[in-house]
PDB file of C-alpha atoms in Angstrom:
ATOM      1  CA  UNK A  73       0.000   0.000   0.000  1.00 49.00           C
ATOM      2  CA  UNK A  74       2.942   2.196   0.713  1.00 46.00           C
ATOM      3  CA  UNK A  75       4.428   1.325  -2.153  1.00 51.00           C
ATOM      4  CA  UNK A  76       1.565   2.603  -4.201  1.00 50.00           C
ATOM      5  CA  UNK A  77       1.461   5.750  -2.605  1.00 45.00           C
ATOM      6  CA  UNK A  78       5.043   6.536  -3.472  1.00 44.00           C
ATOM      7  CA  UNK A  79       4.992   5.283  -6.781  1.00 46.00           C
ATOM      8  CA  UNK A  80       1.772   7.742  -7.135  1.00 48.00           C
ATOM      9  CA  UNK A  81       3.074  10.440  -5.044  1.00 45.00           C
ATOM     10  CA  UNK A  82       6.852  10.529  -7.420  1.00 47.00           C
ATOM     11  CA  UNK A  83       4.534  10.607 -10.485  1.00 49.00           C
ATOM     12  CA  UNK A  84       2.425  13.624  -9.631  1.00 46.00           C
ATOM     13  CA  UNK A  85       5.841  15.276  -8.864  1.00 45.00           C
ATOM     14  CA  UNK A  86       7.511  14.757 -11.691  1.00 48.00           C
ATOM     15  CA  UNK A  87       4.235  16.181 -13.386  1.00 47.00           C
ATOM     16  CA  UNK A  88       4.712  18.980 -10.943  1.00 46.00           C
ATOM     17  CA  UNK A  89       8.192  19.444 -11.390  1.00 47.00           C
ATOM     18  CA  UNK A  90       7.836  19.409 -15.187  1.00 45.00           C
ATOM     19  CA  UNK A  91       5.114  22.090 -15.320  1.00 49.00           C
ATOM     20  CA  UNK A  92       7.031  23.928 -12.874  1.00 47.00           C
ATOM     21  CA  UNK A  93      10.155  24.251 -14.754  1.00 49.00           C
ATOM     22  CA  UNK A  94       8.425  24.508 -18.263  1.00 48.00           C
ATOM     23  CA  UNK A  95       6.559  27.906 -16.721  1.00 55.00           C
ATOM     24  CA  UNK A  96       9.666  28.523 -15.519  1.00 60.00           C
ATOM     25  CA  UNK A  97      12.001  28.280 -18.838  1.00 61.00           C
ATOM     26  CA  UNK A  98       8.959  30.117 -20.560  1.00 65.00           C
ATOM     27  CA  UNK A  99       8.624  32.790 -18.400  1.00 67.00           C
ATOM     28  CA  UNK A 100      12.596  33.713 -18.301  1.00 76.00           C
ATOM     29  CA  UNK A 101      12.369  33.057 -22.265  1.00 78.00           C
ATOM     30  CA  UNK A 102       9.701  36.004 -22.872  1.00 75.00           C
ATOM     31  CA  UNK A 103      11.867  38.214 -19.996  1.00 80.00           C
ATOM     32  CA  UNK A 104      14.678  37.792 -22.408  1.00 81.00           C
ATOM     33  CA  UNK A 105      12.841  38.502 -25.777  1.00 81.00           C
ATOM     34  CA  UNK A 106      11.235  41.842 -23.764  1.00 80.00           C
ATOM     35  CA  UNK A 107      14.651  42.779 -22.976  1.00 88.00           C
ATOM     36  CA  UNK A 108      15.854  42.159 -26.315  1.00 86.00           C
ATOM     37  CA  UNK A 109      13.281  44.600 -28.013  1.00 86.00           C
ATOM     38  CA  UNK A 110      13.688  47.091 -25.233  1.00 86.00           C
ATOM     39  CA  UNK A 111      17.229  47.639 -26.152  1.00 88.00           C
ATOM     40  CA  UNK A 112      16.313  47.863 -29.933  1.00 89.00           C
ATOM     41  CA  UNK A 113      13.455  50.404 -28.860  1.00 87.00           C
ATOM     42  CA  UNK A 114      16.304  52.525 -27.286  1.00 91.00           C
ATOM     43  CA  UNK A 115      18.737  51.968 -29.701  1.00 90.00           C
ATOM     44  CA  UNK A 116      16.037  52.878 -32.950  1.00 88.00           C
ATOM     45  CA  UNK A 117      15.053  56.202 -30.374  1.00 89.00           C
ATOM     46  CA  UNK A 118      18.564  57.377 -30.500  1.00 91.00           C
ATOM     47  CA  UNK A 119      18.645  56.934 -34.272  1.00 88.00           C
ATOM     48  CA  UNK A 120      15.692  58.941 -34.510  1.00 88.00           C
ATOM     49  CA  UNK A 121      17.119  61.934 -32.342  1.00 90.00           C
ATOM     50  CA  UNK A 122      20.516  61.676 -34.549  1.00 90.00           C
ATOM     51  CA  UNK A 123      18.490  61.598 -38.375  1.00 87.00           C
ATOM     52  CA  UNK A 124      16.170  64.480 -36.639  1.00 89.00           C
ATOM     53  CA  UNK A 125      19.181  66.665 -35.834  1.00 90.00           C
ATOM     54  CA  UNK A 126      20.986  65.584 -38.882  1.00 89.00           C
ATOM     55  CA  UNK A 127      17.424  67.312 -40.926  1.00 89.00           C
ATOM     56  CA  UNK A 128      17.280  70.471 -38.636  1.00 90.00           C
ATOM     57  CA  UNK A 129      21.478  71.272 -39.527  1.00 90.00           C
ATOM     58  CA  UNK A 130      20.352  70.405 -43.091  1.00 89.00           C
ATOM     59  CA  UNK A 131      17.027  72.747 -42.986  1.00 89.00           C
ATOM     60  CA  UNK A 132      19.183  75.082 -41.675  1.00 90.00           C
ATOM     61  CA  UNK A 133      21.780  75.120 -44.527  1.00 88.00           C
ATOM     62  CA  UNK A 134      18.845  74.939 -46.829  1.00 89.00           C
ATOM     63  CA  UNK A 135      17.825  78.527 -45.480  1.00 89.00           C
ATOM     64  CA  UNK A 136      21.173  79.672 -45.856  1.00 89.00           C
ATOM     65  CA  UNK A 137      21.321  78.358 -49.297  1.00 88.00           C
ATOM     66  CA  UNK A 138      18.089  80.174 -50.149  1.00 89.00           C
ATOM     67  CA  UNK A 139      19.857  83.226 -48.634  1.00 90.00           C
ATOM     68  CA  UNK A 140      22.712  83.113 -50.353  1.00 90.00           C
ATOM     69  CA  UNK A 141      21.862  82.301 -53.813  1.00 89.00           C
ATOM     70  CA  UNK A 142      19.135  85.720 -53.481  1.00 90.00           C
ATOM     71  CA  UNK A 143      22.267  87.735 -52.876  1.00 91.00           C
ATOM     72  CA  UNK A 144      24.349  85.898 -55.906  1.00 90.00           C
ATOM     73  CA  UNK A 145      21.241  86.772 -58.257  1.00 90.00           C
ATOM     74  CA  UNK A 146      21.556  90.015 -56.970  1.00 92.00           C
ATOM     75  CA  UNK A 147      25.012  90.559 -57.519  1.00 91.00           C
ATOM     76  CA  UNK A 148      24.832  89.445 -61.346  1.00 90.00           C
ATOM     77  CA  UNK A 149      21.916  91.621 -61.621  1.00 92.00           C
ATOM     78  CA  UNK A 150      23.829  94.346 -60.278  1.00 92.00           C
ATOM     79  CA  UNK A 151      26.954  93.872 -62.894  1.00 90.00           C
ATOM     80  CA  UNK A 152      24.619  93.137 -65.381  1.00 91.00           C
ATOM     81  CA  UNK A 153      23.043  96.472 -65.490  1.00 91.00           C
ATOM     82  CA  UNK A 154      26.749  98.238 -64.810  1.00 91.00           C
ATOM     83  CA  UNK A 155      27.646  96.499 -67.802  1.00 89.00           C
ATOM     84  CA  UNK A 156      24.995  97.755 -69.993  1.00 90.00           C
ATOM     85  CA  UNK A 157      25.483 101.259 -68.731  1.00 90.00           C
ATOM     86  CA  UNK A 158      28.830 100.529 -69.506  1.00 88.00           C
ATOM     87  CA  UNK A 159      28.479  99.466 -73.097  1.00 89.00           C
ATOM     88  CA  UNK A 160      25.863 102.495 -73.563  1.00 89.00           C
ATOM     89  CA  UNK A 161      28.652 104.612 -73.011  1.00 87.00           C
ATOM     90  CA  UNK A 162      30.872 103.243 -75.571  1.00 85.00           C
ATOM     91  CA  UNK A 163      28.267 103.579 -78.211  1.00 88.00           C
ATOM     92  CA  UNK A 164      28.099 106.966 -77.379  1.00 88.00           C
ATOM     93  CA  UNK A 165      31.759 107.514 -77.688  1.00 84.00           C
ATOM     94  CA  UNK A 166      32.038 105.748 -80.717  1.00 84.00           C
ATOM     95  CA  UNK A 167      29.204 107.993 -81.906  1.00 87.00           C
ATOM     96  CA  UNK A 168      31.236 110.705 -80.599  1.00 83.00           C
ATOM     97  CA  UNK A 169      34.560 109.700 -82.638  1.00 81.00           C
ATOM     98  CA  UNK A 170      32.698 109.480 -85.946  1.00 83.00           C
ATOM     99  CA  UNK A 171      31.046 112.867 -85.510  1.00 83.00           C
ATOM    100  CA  UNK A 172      34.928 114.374 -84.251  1.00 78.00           C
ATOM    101  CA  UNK A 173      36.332 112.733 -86.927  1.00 78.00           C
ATOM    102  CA  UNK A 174      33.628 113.838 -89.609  1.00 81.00           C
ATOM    103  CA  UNK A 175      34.107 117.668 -88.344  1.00 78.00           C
ATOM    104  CA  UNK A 176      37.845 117.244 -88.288  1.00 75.00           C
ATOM    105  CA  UNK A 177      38.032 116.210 -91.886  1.00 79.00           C
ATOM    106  CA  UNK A 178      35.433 119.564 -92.605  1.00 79.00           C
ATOM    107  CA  UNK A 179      37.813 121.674 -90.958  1.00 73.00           C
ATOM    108  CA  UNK A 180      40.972 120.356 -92.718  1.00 73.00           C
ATOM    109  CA  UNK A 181      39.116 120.605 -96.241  1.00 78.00           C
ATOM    110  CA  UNK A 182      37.939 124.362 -95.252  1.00 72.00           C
ATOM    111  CA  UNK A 183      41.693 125.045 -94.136  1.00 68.00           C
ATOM    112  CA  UNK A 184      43.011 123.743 -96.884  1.00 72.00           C
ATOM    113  CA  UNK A 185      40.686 125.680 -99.213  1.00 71.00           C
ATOM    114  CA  UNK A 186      41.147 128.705 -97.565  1.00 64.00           C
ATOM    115  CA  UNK A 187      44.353 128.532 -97.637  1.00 62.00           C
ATOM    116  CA  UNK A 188      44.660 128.154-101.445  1.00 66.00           C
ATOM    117  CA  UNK A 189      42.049 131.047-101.860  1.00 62.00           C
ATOM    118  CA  UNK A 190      44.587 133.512 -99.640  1.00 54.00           C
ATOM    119  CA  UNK A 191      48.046 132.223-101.344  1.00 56.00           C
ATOM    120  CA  UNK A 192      45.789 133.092-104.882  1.00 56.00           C
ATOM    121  CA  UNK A 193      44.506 136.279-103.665  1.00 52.00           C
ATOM    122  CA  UNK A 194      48.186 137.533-102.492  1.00 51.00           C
ATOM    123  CA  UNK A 195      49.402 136.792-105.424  1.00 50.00           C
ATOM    124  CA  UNK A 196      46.672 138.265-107.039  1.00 50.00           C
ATOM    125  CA  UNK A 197      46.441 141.986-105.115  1.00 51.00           C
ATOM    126  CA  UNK A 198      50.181 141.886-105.146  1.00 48.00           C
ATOM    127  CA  UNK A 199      49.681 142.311-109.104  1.00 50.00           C
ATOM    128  CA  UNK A 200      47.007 144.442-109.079  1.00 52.00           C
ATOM    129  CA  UNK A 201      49.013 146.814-106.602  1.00 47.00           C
ATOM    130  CA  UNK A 202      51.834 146.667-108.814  1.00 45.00           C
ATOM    131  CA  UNK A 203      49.977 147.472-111.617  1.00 47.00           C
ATOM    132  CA  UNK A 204      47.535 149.979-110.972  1.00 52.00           C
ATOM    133  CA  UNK A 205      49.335 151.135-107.608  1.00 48.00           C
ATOM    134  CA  UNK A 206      46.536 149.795-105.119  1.00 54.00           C
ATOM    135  CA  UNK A 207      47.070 150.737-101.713  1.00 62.00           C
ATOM    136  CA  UNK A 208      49.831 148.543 -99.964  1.00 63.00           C
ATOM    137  CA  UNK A 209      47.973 148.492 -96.677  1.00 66.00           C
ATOM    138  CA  UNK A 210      44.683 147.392 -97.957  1.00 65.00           C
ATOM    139  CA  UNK A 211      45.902 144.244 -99.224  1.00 58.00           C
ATOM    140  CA  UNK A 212      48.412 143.562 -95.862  1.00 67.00           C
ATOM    141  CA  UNK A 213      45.052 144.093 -94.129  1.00 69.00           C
ATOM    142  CA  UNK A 214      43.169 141.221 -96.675  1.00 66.00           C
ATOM    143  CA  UNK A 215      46.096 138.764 -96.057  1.00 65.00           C
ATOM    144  CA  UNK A 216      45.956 139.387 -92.458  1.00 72.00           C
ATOM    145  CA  UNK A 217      42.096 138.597 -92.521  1.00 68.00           C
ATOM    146  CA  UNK A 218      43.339 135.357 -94.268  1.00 66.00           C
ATOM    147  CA  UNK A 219      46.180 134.768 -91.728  1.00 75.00           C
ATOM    148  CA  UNK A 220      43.355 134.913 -88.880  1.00 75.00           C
ATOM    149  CA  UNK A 221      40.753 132.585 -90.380  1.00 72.00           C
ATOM    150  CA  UNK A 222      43.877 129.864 -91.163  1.00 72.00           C
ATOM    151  CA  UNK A 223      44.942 130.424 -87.396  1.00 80.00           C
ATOM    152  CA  UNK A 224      41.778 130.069 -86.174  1.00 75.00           C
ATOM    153  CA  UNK A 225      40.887 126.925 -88.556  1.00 72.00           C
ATOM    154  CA  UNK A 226      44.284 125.292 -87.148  1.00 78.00           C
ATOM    155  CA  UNK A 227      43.362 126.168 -83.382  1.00 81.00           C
ATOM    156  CA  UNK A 228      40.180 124.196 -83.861  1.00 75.00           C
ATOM    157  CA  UNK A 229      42.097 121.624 -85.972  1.00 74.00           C
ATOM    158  CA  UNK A 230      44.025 120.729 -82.350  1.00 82.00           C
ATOM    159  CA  UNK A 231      41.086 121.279 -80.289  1.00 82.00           C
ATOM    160  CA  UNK A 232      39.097 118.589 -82.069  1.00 75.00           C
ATOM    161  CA  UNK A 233      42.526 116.392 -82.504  1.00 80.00           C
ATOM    162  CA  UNK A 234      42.928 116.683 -78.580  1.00 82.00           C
ATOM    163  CA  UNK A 235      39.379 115.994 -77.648  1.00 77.00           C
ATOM    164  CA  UNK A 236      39.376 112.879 -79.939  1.00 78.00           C
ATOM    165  CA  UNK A 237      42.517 111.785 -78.229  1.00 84.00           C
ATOM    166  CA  UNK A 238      40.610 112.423 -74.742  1.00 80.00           C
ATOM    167  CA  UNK A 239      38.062 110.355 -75.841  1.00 79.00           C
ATOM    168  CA  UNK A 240      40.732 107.863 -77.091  1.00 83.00           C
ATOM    169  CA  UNK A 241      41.370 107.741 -73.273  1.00 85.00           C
ATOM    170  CA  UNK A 242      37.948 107.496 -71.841  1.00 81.00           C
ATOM    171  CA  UNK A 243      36.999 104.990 -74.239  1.00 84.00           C
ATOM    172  CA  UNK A 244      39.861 102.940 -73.133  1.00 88.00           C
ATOM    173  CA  UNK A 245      39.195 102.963 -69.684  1.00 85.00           C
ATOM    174  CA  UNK A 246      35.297 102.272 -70.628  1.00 86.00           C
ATOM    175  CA  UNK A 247      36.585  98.704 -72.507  1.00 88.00           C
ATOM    176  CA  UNK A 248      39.165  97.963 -69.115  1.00 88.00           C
ATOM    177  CA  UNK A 249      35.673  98.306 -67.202  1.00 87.00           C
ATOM    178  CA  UNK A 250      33.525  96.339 -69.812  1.00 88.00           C
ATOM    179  CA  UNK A 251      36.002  93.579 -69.682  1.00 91.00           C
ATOM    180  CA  UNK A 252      36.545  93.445 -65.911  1.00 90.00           C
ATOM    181  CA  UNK A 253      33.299  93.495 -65.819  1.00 90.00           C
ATOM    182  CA  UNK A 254      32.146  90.192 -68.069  1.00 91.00           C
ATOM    183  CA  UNK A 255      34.668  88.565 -66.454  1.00 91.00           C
ATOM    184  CA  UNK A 256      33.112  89.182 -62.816  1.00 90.00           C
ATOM    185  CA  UNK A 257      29.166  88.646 -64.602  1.00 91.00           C
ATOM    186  CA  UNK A 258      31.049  85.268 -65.446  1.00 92.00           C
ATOM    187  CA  UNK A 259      32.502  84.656 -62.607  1.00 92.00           C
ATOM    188  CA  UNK A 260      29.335  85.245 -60.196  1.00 90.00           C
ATOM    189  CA  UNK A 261      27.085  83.040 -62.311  1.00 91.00           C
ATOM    190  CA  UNK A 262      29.496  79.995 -61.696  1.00 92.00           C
ATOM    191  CA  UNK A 263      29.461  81.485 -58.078  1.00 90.00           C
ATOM    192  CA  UNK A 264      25.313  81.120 -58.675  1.00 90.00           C
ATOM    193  CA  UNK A 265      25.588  77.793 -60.309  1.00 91.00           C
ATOM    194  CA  UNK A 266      27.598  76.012 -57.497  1.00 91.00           C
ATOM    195  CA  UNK A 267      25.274  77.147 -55.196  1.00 89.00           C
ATOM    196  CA  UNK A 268      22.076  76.186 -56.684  1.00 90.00           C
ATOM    197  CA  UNK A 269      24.233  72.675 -57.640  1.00 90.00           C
ATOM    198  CA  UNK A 270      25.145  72.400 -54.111  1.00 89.00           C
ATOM    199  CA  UNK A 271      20.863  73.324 -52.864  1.00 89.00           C
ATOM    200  CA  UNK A 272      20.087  70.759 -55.027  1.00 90.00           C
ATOM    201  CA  UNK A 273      22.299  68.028 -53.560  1.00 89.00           C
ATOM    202  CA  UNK A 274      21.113  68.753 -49.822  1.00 89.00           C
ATOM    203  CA  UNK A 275      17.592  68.837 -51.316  1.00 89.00           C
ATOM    204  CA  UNK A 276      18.170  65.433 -52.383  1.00 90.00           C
ATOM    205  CA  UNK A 277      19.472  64.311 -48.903  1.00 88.00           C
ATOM    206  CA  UNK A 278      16.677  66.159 -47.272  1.00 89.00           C
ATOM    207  CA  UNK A 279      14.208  63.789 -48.905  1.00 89.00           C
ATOM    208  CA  UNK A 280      16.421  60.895 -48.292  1.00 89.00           C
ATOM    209  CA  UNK A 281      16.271  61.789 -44.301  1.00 87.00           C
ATOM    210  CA  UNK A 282      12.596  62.173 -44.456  1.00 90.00           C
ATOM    211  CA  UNK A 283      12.544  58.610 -45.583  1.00 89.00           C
ATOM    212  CA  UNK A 284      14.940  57.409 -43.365  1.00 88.00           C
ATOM    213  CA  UNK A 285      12.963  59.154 -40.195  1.00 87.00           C
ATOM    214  CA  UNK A 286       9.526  57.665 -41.728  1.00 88.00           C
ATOM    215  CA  UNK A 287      11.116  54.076 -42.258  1.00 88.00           C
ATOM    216  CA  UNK A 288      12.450  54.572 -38.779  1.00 87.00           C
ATOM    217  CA  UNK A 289       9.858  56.288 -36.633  1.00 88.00           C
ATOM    218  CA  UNK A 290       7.596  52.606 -38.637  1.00 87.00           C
ATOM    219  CA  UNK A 291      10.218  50.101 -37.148  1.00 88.00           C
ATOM    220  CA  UNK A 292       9.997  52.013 -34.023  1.00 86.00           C
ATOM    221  CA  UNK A 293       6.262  51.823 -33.564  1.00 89.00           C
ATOM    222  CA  UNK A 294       6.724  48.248 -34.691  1.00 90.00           C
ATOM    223  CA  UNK A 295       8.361  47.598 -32.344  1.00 86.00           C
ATOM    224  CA  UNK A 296       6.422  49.232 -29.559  1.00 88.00           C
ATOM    225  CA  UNK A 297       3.493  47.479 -30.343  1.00 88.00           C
ATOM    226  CA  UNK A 298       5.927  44.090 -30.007  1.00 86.00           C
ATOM    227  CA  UNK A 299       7.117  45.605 -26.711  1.00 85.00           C
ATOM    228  CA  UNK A 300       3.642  45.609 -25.659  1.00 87.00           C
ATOM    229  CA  UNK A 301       2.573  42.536 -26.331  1.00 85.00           C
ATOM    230  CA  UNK A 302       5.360  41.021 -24.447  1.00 82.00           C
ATOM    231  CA  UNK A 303       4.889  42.665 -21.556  1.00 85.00           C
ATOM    232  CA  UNK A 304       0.958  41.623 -21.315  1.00 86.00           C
ATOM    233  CA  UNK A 305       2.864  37.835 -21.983  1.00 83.00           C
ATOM    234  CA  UNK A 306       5.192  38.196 -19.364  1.00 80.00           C
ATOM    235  CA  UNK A 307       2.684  39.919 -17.192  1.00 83.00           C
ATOM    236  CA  UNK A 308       0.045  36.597 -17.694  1.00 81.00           C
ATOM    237  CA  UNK A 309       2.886  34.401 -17.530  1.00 73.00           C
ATOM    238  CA  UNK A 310       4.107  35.770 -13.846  1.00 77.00           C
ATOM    239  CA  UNK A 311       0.551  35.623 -12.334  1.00 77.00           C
ATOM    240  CA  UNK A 312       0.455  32.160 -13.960  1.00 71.00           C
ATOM    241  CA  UNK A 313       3.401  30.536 -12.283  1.00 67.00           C
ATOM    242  CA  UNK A 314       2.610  32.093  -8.606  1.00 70.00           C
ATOM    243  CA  UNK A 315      -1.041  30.498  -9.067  1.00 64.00           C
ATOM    244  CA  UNK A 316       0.625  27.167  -9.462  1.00 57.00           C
ATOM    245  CA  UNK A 317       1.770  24.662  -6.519  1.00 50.00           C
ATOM    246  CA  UNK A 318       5.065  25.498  -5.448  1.00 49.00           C
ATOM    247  CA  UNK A 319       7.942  22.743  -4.742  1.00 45.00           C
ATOM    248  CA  UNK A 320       6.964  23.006  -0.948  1.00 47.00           C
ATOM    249  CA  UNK A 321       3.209  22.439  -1.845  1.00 48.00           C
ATOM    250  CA  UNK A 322       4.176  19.326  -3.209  1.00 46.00           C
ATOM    251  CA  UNK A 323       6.240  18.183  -0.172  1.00 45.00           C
ATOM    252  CA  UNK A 324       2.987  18.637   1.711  1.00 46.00           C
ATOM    253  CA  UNK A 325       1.362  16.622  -0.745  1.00 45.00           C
ATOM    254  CA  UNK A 326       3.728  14.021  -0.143  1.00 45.00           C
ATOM    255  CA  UNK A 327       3.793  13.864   3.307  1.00 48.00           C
ATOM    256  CA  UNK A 328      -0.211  13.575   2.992  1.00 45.00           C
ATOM    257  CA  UNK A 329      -0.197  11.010   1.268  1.00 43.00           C
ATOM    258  CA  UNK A 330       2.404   8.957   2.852  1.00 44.00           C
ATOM    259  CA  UNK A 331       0.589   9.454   6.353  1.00 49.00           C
TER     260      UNK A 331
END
C-alpha cells in the first residue's frame, strides 16, 4: 500500500516538477525577448534623435542656401546692369569719334581751301598793286584777314585732334571696365551655379532623411506594439506561475499522502 502511494506520489511530482520548470524556462524566455526589443526600442530612439538633428542642420543650410543664392542673383543683376550702362557709353563715344572725326576732316578741307584762296589772292592783289598802284595796306590788311581765319581753322584743328585723343582715353578705360566686368558677370554666375548645384544636392538628402525618419519612426512603432505585447505575456505568464503549486506544496502533498 505504501508502495503505491510513493509510486503515485513521485509521479504527480515529476508532473509537478515538469510544469514547474516549463513555466519557468517560458517565463525567463519572454523576460529575455522583452529585454531584447527594449534595447532595440532605445537603440532605434537614439537613431531617430541623430536623423532628426541631422534634418534640422540640413534645414538650416537649406535657409542659408536660399539666402545666399538671393544675394548671388543680386550681384549678377547688379553687374549686369553696370555692364549695360557701360556698353551704352561706348556707343556713345564711338558715336562721338565718328562725328569728331567727320568735323575734323570739314575743318581740314575748309583750311586747306582757304588757304589756297589767300596764297591766290596775295598773289593776285600783289599784281594788281603793282599794276595799278593799289594801296599797300589794304591788301596787308586782306592777307591778315586770311592769316586769322587759317589760325583760327588750325586752333580748332588741335582742339578737335585733342578731344578725340581724350576720348581715345575714356573709351579705353570704358573697354578695361567692360572687360573686368564680363569677367566678374562670369565669374558670379558659376558662383550662382555652385550654389544652386550644391541646394540641389542637400535637397536630395533632405528627402532621403525624411525617408529614413519615416522608415524609422515605422520600425519604431513596430516595435512598440511588439514591446507591448510582451509585456501583457510576461505579465500573464508571472501571475500564472505564482497560481501554481510550489515545490513546498508538493512536499505537503507528499507527506499527505504517505501518512
Amino acid at each position: 500500500m505504501m508502495t503505491r502511494l510513493f509510486v503515485k506520489a513521485s509521479i504527480v511530482a515529476g508532473f509537478l516538477i515538469l510544469s514547474f520548470m516549463a513555466n519557468s524556462a517560458d517565463l525567463a524566455s519572454r523576460q529575455s525577448a522583452l529585454k531584447s526589443i527594449q534595447a532595440q526600442i532605445n537603440q532605434q530612439q537614439n537613431s531617430l534623435k541623430d536623423t532628426a538633428k541631422q534634418r534640422e542642420k540640413l534645414v538650416a543650410l537649406l535657409k542659408s542656401d536660399e539666402q545666399a543664392i538671393a544675394k548671388a542673383a543680386q550681384k549678377v543683376n547688379q553687374s549686369q546692369a553696370s555692364l549695360a550702362a557701360v556698353n551704352t557709353k561706348l556707343r556713345e563715344l564711338d558715336k562721338q569719334q565718328v562725328e569728331l572725326a567727320s568735323l575734323k576732316s570739314t575743318q581740314q578741307e575748309t583750311l586747306s581751301k582757304q588757304l589756297s584762296s589767300a596764297y591766290l589772292a596775295g598773289n593776285h592783289d600783289y599784281t594788281k598793286m603793282m599794276l595799278n598802284q593799289q594801296n599797300p595796306a589794304t591788301v596787308e590788311r586782306m592777307l591778315a584777314y586770311y592769316q586769322f581765319l587759317n589760325n583760327a581753322r588750325i586752333k580748332a584743328i588741335k582742339q578737335l585732334k585733342q578731344t578725340s585723343i581724350d576720348l581715345d582715353k575714356v573709351k579705353q578705360q570704358q573697354v578695361t571696365s567692360q572687360q573686368k566686368l564680363n569677367a566678374l558677370v562670369i565669374e558670379q554666375k558659376k558662383q550662382a551655379q555652385q550654389l544652386s548645384k550644391e541646394q540641389g544636392q542637400r535637397k536630395q538628402t533632405l528627402t532621403q532623411l525624411q525617408r529614413t525618419l519615416s522608415s524609422k519612426g515605422a520600425e519604431l512603432e513596430q516595435l512598440q506594439i511588439e514591446e507591448a505585447s510582451l509585456k501583457r505575456i510576461v505579465q500573464q505568464a508571472m501571475v500564472a506561475s505564482q497560481a501554481n503549486p510550489t515545490m513546498d506544496g508538493f512536499l505537503v502533498i507528499c507527506k499527505y499522502l504517505l501518512s
